[in-house]
Amino acid sequence: MENSQPVSSSLYVYTPDKGAPIFFAAAFAISALGHIFQCFHHQSWRLMGLYAISAIILTAGYAFRSYGAFFYSITSHGLALYTLSQLLIHISPPLHALANYYVLSRVFGYIPHLAPFSSRKILAVCGGITAFIELLCILGVALAADRTSPPDQQSAGKGLIIAAVALQLTVIVFFYILSGYFRRQITMDKITSPAAITPMVVLYISTLLLLIRGAYRLVDAIADTYTHRDDFGFVQESSPMMRYEWIFYVFEATLILANSAIWNIWHPGRYLPKDHQTHLAPDGKTEVQGVEQPDHRSMATKVGHILTFGAFFGRKDGPLDGEGEAIALNEMAR
């Protein structure tokens, strides 16, 4: 993995390591099983199901990378394995970010009288942006990974990847600011409930990991000159990110695995109430059971809501999780 010498006709520039992707495929498979178990155990598929799905996708991505390490030359078979592994590995981190938005919106719903936005609004905005990021990732990787395509097509793919990562970093920074403001409100209100504190602390750590990974991906995408990969002299003088595989495994695979692991250890389903209608009263101590509102949407509308990551086809019959009731109580208390 330390050999930085370019290899003729290698899709990766270097000779890819065969052991590392096997390790990460197994690690993500274990993480996926953990998330699936906890989603069933805590009845939290709506809250953390994306982490289970992402771990499954990453298991497949690193499995394809492991298999592709034996067929790294520019052939139709090797190119298919390379493109598929790159695609699966690229599309998973935005799902981690979206899952974090779900957690934050759930905490918003648990303490609605302090939330700067309703949980439904934050999901709609972040879900829509995530869907757009995923589209950019898919198109970008598909265009950039094809080493047999014209240079302008590979450059267009690189541009889409840079745009996707830059947009994701922007959203993560906004998310950090929003989380910090909300955490400050919780502290000022002297709320000490583990249901509020623990998920927020893990969110900070998780978002930091995603931020570091995003910064790495942005620098990597800018430094990677897809159209010059066959120029050995150019590659030898290029960014270490192109020449050293270990950088990818440290700043991509390890960080995303760590992010998946911390949510397995401090699963929010252990702390937040199973019933989404349960929320804190304005006194910050008493839990109040809200009134569940019936969902009148058709099955097709509900499916559309899921497929668009919550950006469209949402419920329009009032606040979620007792937010309206909690806000009204808060106004009365004032």
GROMACS .gro file of C-alpha atoms in nm:
model
  334
    1MET     CA    1   0.000   0.000   0.000
    2GLU     CA    2   0.299   0.231   0.047
    3ASN     CA    3   0.425   0.194  -0.312
    4SER     CA    4   0.368   0.528  -0.486
    5GLN     CA    5   0.494   0.418  -0.827
    6PRO     CA    6   0.231   0.438  -1.103
    7VAL     CA    7   0.132   0.111  -1.265
    8SER     CA    8   0.064   0.083  -1.636
    9SER     CA    9  -0.306   0.062  -1.723
   10SER     CA   10  -0.413   0.059  -1.356
   11LEU     CA   11  -0.755   0.208  -1.288
   12TYR     CA   12  -0.628   0.316  -0.946
   13VAL     CA   13  -0.292   0.453  -1.071
   14TYR     CA   14  -0.123   0.219  -0.819
   15THR     CA   15  -0.158  -0.153  -0.748
   16PRO     CA   16  -0.455  -0.167  -0.507
   17ASP     CA   17  -0.417  -0.345  -0.175
   18LYS     CA   18  -0.616  -0.668  -0.150
   19GLY     CA   19  -0.642  -0.704   0.227
   20ALA     CA   20  -0.767  -0.360   0.335
   21PRO     CA   21  -1.097  -0.370   0.142
   22ILE     CA   22  -1.172  -0.715   0.284
   23PHE     CA   23  -1.125  -0.579   0.636
   24PHE     CA   24  -1.352  -0.282   0.575
   25ALA     CA   25  -1.615  -0.492   0.400
   26ALA     CA   26  -1.626  -0.720   0.706
   27ALA     CA   27  -1.625  -0.424   0.947
   28PHE     CA   28  -1.914  -0.252   0.771
   29ALA     CA   29  -2.103  -0.581   0.758
   30ILE     CA   30  -2.071  -0.609   1.137
   31SER     CA   31  -2.179  -0.248   1.173
   32ALA     CA   32  -2.478  -0.313   0.947
   33LEU     CA   33  -2.586  -0.608   1.161
   34GLY     CA   34  -2.552  -0.391   1.471
   35HIS     CA   35  -2.766  -0.115   1.323
   36ILE     CA   36  -3.029  -0.360   1.200
   37PHE     CA   37  -3.051  -0.523   1.543
   38GLN     CA   38  -3.080  -0.189   1.721
   39CYS     CA   39  -3.339  -0.058   1.476
   40PHE     CA   40  -3.555  -0.361   1.557
   41HIS     CA   41  -3.474  -0.353   1.929
   42HIS     CA   42  -3.543   0.019   1.974
   43GLN     CA   43  -3.813   0.037   1.704
   44SER     CA   44  -3.615   0.315   1.540
   45TRP     CA   45  -3.610   0.237   1.168
   46ARG     CA   46  -3.745   0.581   1.087
   47LEU     CA   47  -3.473   0.741   1.297
   48MET     CA   48  -3.163   0.533   1.220
   49GLY     CA   49  -3.257   0.308   0.930
   50LEU     CA   50  -3.035   0.508   0.694
   51TYR     CA   51  -2.726   0.405   0.891
   52ALA     CA   52  -2.818   0.039   0.844
   53ILE     CA   53  -2.878   0.092   0.471
   54SER     CA   54  -2.555   0.287   0.435
   55ALA     CA   55  -2.353   0.016   0.611
   56ILE     CA   56  -2.497  -0.244   0.372
   57ILE     CA   57  -2.407  -0.026   0.073
   58LEU     CA   58  -2.053   0.023   0.203
   59THR     CA   59  -2.016  -0.351   0.264
   60ALA     CA   60  -2.098  -0.407  -0.102
   61GLY     CA   61  -1.874  -0.118  -0.209
   62TYR     CA   62  -1.565  -0.252  -0.034
   63ALA     CA   63  -1.647  -0.608  -0.140
   64PHE     CA   64  -1.644  -0.493  -0.502
   65ARG     CA   65  -1.320  -0.303  -0.438
   66SER     CA   66  -1.166  -0.619  -0.290
   67TYR     CA   67  -1.269  -0.824  -0.592
   68GLY     CA   68  -1.165  -0.546  -0.826
   69ALA     CA   69  -0.816  -0.541  -0.671
   70PHE     CA   70  -0.748  -0.857  -0.872
   71PHE     CA   71  -0.874  -0.695  -1.195
   72TYR     CA   72  -0.739  -0.341  -1.177
   73SER     CA   73  -0.635  -0.310  -1.541
   74ILE     CA   74  -0.836  -0.102  -1.787
   75THR     CA   75  -1.064  -0.376  -1.916
   76SER     CA   76  -1.443  -0.386  -1.940
   77HIS     CA   77  -1.462  -0.622  -1.641
   78GLY     CA   78  -1.217  -0.423  -1.430
   79LEU     CA   79  -1.382  -0.094  -1.523
   80ALA     CA   80  -1.725  -0.222  -1.419
   81LEU     CA   81  -1.594  -0.333  -1.078
   82TYR     CA   82  -1.402  -0.008  -1.028
   83THR     CA   83  -1.698   0.213  -1.121
   84LEU     CA   84  -1.942   0.017  -0.906
   85SER     CA   85  -1.716   0.024  -0.599
   86GLN     CA   86  -1.645   0.395  -0.642
   87LEU     CA   87  -2.015   0.471  -0.679
   88LEU     CA   88  -2.122   0.275  -0.370
   89ILE     CA   89  -1.845   0.423  -0.156
   90HIS     CA   90  -1.925   0.779  -0.270
   91ILE     CA   91  -2.302   0.776  -0.217
   92SER     CA   92  -2.298   0.649   0.141
   93PRO     CA   93  -2.153   0.947   0.337
   94PRO     CA   94  -2.438   1.180   0.228
   95LEU     CA   95  -2.675   0.921   0.376
   96HIS     CA   96  -2.483   0.947   0.704
   97ALA     CA   97  -2.533   1.322   0.696
   98LEU     CA   98  -2.904   1.282   0.622
   99ALA     CA   99  -2.939   1.037   0.911
  100ASN     CA  100  -2.781   1.300   1.136
  101TYR     CA  101  -3.042   1.549   1.017
  102TYR     CA  102  -3.307   1.296   1.120
  103VAL     CA  103  -3.155   1.270   1.467
  104LEU     CA  104  -3.142   1.648   1.507
  105SER     CA  105  -3.500   1.684   1.388
  106ARG     CA  106  -3.604   1.415   1.635
  107VAL     CA  107  -3.440   1.607   1.920
  108PHE     CA  108  -3.614   1.920   1.788
  109GLY     CA  109  -3.940   1.729   1.817
  110TYR     CA  110  -3.853   1.619   2.170
  111ILE     CA  111  -3.779   1.978   2.282
  112PRO     CA  112  -3.999   2.174   2.040
  113HIS     CA  113  -4.026   2.488   2.252
  114LEU     CA  114  -3.651   2.550   2.205
  115ALA     CA  115  -3.617   2.434   1.844
  116PRO     CA  116  -3.534   2.713   1.594
  117PHE     CA  117  -3.726   2.523   1.323
  118SER     CA  118  -3.993   2.257   1.322
  119SER     CA  119  -3.865   1.903   1.268
  120ARG     CA  120  -4.061   1.878   0.945
  121LYS     CA  121  -3.899   2.187   0.795
  122ILE     CA  122  -3.543   2.082   0.872
  123LEU     CA  123  -3.606   1.740   0.716
  124ALA     CA  124  -3.764   1.888   0.404
  125VAL     CA  125  -3.474   2.127   0.341
  126CYS     CA  126  -3.190   1.888   0.427
  127GLY     CA  127  -3.361   1.596   0.254
  128GLY     CA  128  -3.395   1.792  -0.068
  129ILE     CA  129  -3.033   1.902  -0.062
  130THR     CA  130  -2.917   1.546   0.011
  131ALA     CA  131  -3.116   1.412  -0.285
  132PHE     CA  132  -2.947   1.670  -0.508
  133ILE     CA  133  -2.603   1.581  -0.367
  134GLU     CA  134  -2.664   1.211  -0.433
  135LEU     CA  135  -2.762   1.289  -0.792
  136LEU     CA  136  -2.442   1.489  -0.844
  137CYS     CA  137  -2.236   1.206  -0.688
  138ILE     CA  138  -2.389   0.939  -0.909
  139LEU     CA  139  -2.344   1.140  -1.230
  140GLY     CA  140  -1.998   1.261  -1.132
  141VAL     CA  141  -1.857   0.920  -1.042
  142ALA     CA  142  -2.015   0.757  -1.348
  143LEU     CA  143  -1.848   1.011  -1.578
  144ALA     CA  144  -1.512   1.046  -1.401
  145ALA     CA  145  -1.452   0.676  -1.333
  146ASP     CA  146  -1.477   0.575  -1.701
  147ARG     CA  147  -1.112   0.583  -1.806
  148THR     CA  148  -1.208   0.498  -2.165
  149SER     CA  149  -1.427   0.807  -2.206
  150PRO     CA  150  -1.315   1.135  -2.367
  151PRO     CA  151  -1.116   1.377  -2.145
  152ASP     CA  152  -1.392   1.639  -2.146
  153GLN     CA  153  -1.638   1.382  -2.009
  154GLN     CA  154  -1.400   1.285  -1.729
  155SER     CA  155  -1.342   1.653  -1.649
  156ALA     CA  156  -1.719   1.709  -1.634
  157GLY     CA  157  -1.748   1.420  -1.389
  158LYS     CA  158  -1.472   1.568  -1.175
  159GLY     CA  159  -1.658   1.900  -1.170
  160LEU     CA  160  -1.979   1.731  -1.055
  161ILE     CA  161  -1.794   1.548  -0.776
  162ILE     CA  162  -1.635   1.873  -0.658
  163ALA     CA  163  -1.975   2.046  -0.663
  164ALA     CA  164  -2.135   1.760  -0.467
  165VAL     CA  165  -1.865   1.755  -0.198
  166ALA     CA  166  -1.855   2.135  -0.170
  167LEU     CA  167  -2.233   2.148  -0.128
  168GLN     CA  168  -2.219   1.871   0.131
  169LEU     CA  169  -1.951   2.058   0.327
  170THR     CA  170  -2.162   2.374   0.318
  171VAL     CA  171  -2.463   2.189   0.457
  172ILE     CA  172  -2.249   2.024   0.727
  173VAL     CA  173  -2.114   2.362   0.840
  174PHE     CA  174  -2.468   2.502   0.855
  175PHE     CA  175  -2.574   2.191   1.047
  176TYR     CA  176  -2.292   2.246   1.297
  177ILE     CA  177  -2.397   2.607   1.353
  178LEU     CA  178  -2.761   2.509   1.392
  179SER     CA  179  -2.674   2.228   1.634
  180GLY     CA  180  -2.452   2.462   1.835
  181TYR     CA  181  -2.729   2.720   1.866
  182PHE     CA  182  -2.977   2.454   1.975
  183ARG     CA  183  -2.729   2.308   2.225
  184ARG     CA  184  -2.680   2.657   2.370
  185GLN     CA  185  -3.056   2.693   2.411
  186ILE     CA  186  -3.069   2.359   2.594
  187THR     CA  187  -2.788   2.466   2.827
  188MET     CA  188  -2.946   2.804   2.901
  189ASP     CA  189  -3.277   2.631   2.977
  190LYS     CA  190  -3.088   2.396   3.215
  191ILE     CA  191  -3.219   2.081   3.049
  192THR     CA  192  -3.015   1.779   3.163
  193SER     CA  193  -3.218   1.494   3.016
  194PRO     CA  194  -2.995   1.225   2.854
  195ALA     CA  195  -3.250   1.210   2.572
  196ALA     CA  196  -3.140   1.560   2.475
  197ILE     CA  197  -2.775   1.573   2.582
  198THR     CA  198  -2.633   1.239   2.463
  199PRO     CA  199  -2.761   1.248   2.102
  200MET     CA  200  -2.639   1.607   2.067
  201VAL     CA  201  -2.287   1.521   2.187
  202VAL     CA  202  -2.267   1.226   1.947
  203LEU     CA  203  -2.400   1.451   1.671
  204TYR     CA  204  -2.107   1.691   1.726
  205ILE     CA  205  -1.855   1.407   1.700
  206SER     CA  206  -2.029   1.252   1.401
  207THR     CA  207  -2.052   1.582   1.216
  208LEU     CA  208  -1.684   1.652   1.283
  209LEU     CA  209  -1.590   1.314   1.131
  210LEU     CA  210  -1.804   1.387   0.824
  211LEU     CA  211  -1.653   1.735   0.798
  212ILE     CA  212  -1.296   1.598   0.797
  213ARG     CA  213  -1.392   1.333   0.544
  214GLY     CA  214  -1.561   1.594   0.325
  215ALA     CA  215  -1.255   1.821   0.336
  216TYR     CA  216  -1.038   1.526   0.231
  217ARG     CA  217  -1.273   1.439  -0.055
  218LEU     CA  218  -1.278   1.798  -0.178
  219VAL     CA  219  -0.898   1.823  -0.183
  220ASP     CA  220  -0.876   1.478  -0.340
  221ALA     CA  221  -1.124   1.566  -0.615
  222ILE     CA  222  -0.947   1.894  -0.694
  223ALA     CA  223  -0.603   1.727  -0.698
  224ASP     CA  224  -0.711   1.424  -0.903
  225THR     CA  225  -0.644   1.488  -1.272
  226TYR     CA  226  -0.842   1.208  -1.434
  227THR     CA  227  -0.730   1.296  -1.783
  228HIS     CA  228  -0.356   1.262  -1.697
  229ARG     CA  229  -0.356   0.931  -1.511
  230ASP     CA  230  -0.165   0.752  -1.786
  231ASP     CA  231   0.114   1.011  -1.782
  232PHE     CA  232   0.353   0.845  -1.536
  233GLY     CA  233   0.577   1.148  -1.504
  234PHE     CA  234   0.281   1.371  -1.429
  235VAL     CA  235   0.139   1.128  -1.173
  236GLN     CA  236   0.473   1.099  -0.990
  237GLU     CA  237   0.478   1.477  -0.943
  238SER     CA  238   0.110   1.500  -0.851
  239SER     CA  239  -0.068   1.509  -0.515
  240PRO     CA  240   0.012   1.226  -0.270
  241MET     CA  241  -0.363   1.160  -0.256
  242MET     CA  242  -0.340   1.013  -0.605
  243ARG     CA  243  -0.031   0.805  -0.529
  244TYR     CA  244  -0.085   0.668  -0.178
  245GLU     CA  245  -0.377   0.436  -0.113
  246TRP     CA  246  -0.343   0.453   0.266
  247ILE     CA  247  -0.463   0.813   0.261
  248PHE     CA  248  -0.795   0.695   0.119
  249TYR     CA  249  -0.830   0.426   0.385
  250VAL     CA  250  -0.751   0.667   0.669
  251PHE     CA  251  -0.959   0.968   0.567
  252GLU     CA  252  -1.244   0.789   0.389
  253ALA     CA  253  -1.289   0.432   0.507
  254THR     CA  254  -1.174   0.471   0.868
  255LEU     CA  255  -1.362   0.795   0.935
  256ILE     CA  256  -1.689   0.664   0.791
  257LEU     CA  257  -1.648   0.336   0.981
  258ALA     CA  258  -1.585   0.529   1.304
  259ASN     CA  259  -1.895   0.737   1.237
  260SER     CA  260  -2.105   0.426   1.186
  261ALA     CA  261  -1.957   0.268   1.500
  262ILE     CA  262  -2.026   0.557   1.738
  263TRP     CA  263  -2.395   0.553   1.648
  264ASN     CA  264  -2.397   0.179   1.717
  265ILE     CA  265  -2.246   0.241   2.061
  266TRP     CA  266  -2.456   0.545   2.152
  267HIS     CA  267  -2.767   0.462   1.956
  268PRO     CA  268  -3.022   0.746   1.993
  269GLY     CA  269  -3.300   0.490   2.029
  270ARG     CA  270  -3.160   0.415   2.376
  271TYR     CA  271  -3.222   0.771   2.490
  272LEU     CA  272  -3.510   0.922   2.294
  273PRO     CA  273  -3.868   0.808   2.363
  274LYS     CA  274  -3.997   0.544   2.124
  275ASP     CA  275  -4.319   0.740   2.083
  276HIS     CA  276  -4.257   1.041   1.861
  277GLN     CA  277  -4.549   1.218   2.026
  278THR     CA  278  -4.363   1.234   2.359
  279HIS     CA  279  -4.190   1.566   2.420
  280LEU     CA  280  -4.061   1.784   2.703
  281ALA     CA  281  -4.287   2.046   2.852
  282PRO     CA  282  -4.152   2.404   2.883
  283ASP     CA  283  -4.040   2.329   3.240
  284GLY     CA  284  -3.767   2.109   3.087
  285LYS     CA  285  -3.843   1.812   3.313
  286THR     CA  286  -4.195   1.686   3.252
  287GLU     CA  287  -4.257   1.461   2.953
  288VAL     CA  288  -4.587   1.529   2.778
  289GLN     CA  289  -4.773   1.287   2.554
  290GLY     CA  290  -4.891   1.467   2.241
  291VAL     CA  291  -5.195   1.379   2.036
  292GLU     CA  292  -5.110   1.177   1.727
  293GLN     CA  293  -5.250   1.323   1.408
  294PRO     CA  294  -5.385   1.084   1.142
  295ASP     CA  295  -5.187   1.055   0.820
  296HIS     CA  296  -5.426   1.100   0.528
  297ARG     CA  297  -5.165   1.061   0.255
  298SER     CA  298  -5.197   0.787  -0.007
  299MET     CA  299  -4.945   0.503  -0.023
  300ALA     CA  300  -4.793   0.651  -0.341
  301THR     CA  301  -4.744   0.985  -0.165
  302LYS     CA  302  -4.577   0.817   0.132
  303VAL     CA  303  -4.341   0.628  -0.100
  304GLY     CA  304  -4.261   0.952  -0.281
  305HIS     CA  305  -4.182   1.114   0.053
  306ILE     CA  306  -3.931   0.838   0.133
  307LEU     CA  307  -3.770   0.836  -0.214
  308THR     CA  308  -3.717   1.213  -0.205
  309PHE     CA  309  -3.552   1.188   0.140
  310GLY     CA  310  -3.839   1.379   0.298
  311ALA     CA  311  -3.808   1.682   0.069
  312PHE     CA  312  -4.149   1.641  -0.097
  313PHE     CA  313  -4.491   1.486  -0.033
  314GLY     CA  314  -4.479   1.557   0.339
  315ARG     CA  315  -4.775   1.585   0.574
  316LYS     CA  316  -4.953   1.919   0.576
  317ASP     CA  317  -5.190   1.867   0.863
  318GLY     CA  318  -4.999   2.049   1.135
  319PRO     CA  319  -4.683   2.010   1.342
  320LEU     CA  320  -4.528   1.675   1.419
  321ASP     CA  321  -4.462   1.515   1.756
  322GLY     CA  322  -4.683   1.743   1.956
  323GLU     CA  323  -4.488   2.053   1.852
  324GLY     CA  324  -4.799   2.266   1.821
  325GLU     CA  325  -4.919   2.165   2.166
  326ALA     CA  326  -4.578   2.225   2.324
  327ILE     CA  327  -4.540   2.565   2.162
  328ALA     CA  328  -4.886   2.664   2.282
  329LEU     CA  329  -4.801   2.554   2.637
  330ASN     CA  330  -4.481   2.752   2.621
  331GLU     CA  331  -4.666   3.065   2.517
  332MET     CA  332  -4.910   3.017   2.805
  333ALA     CA  333  -4.622   2.977   3.050
  334ARG     CA  334  -4.477   3.307   2.935
   0.00000   0.00000   0.00000
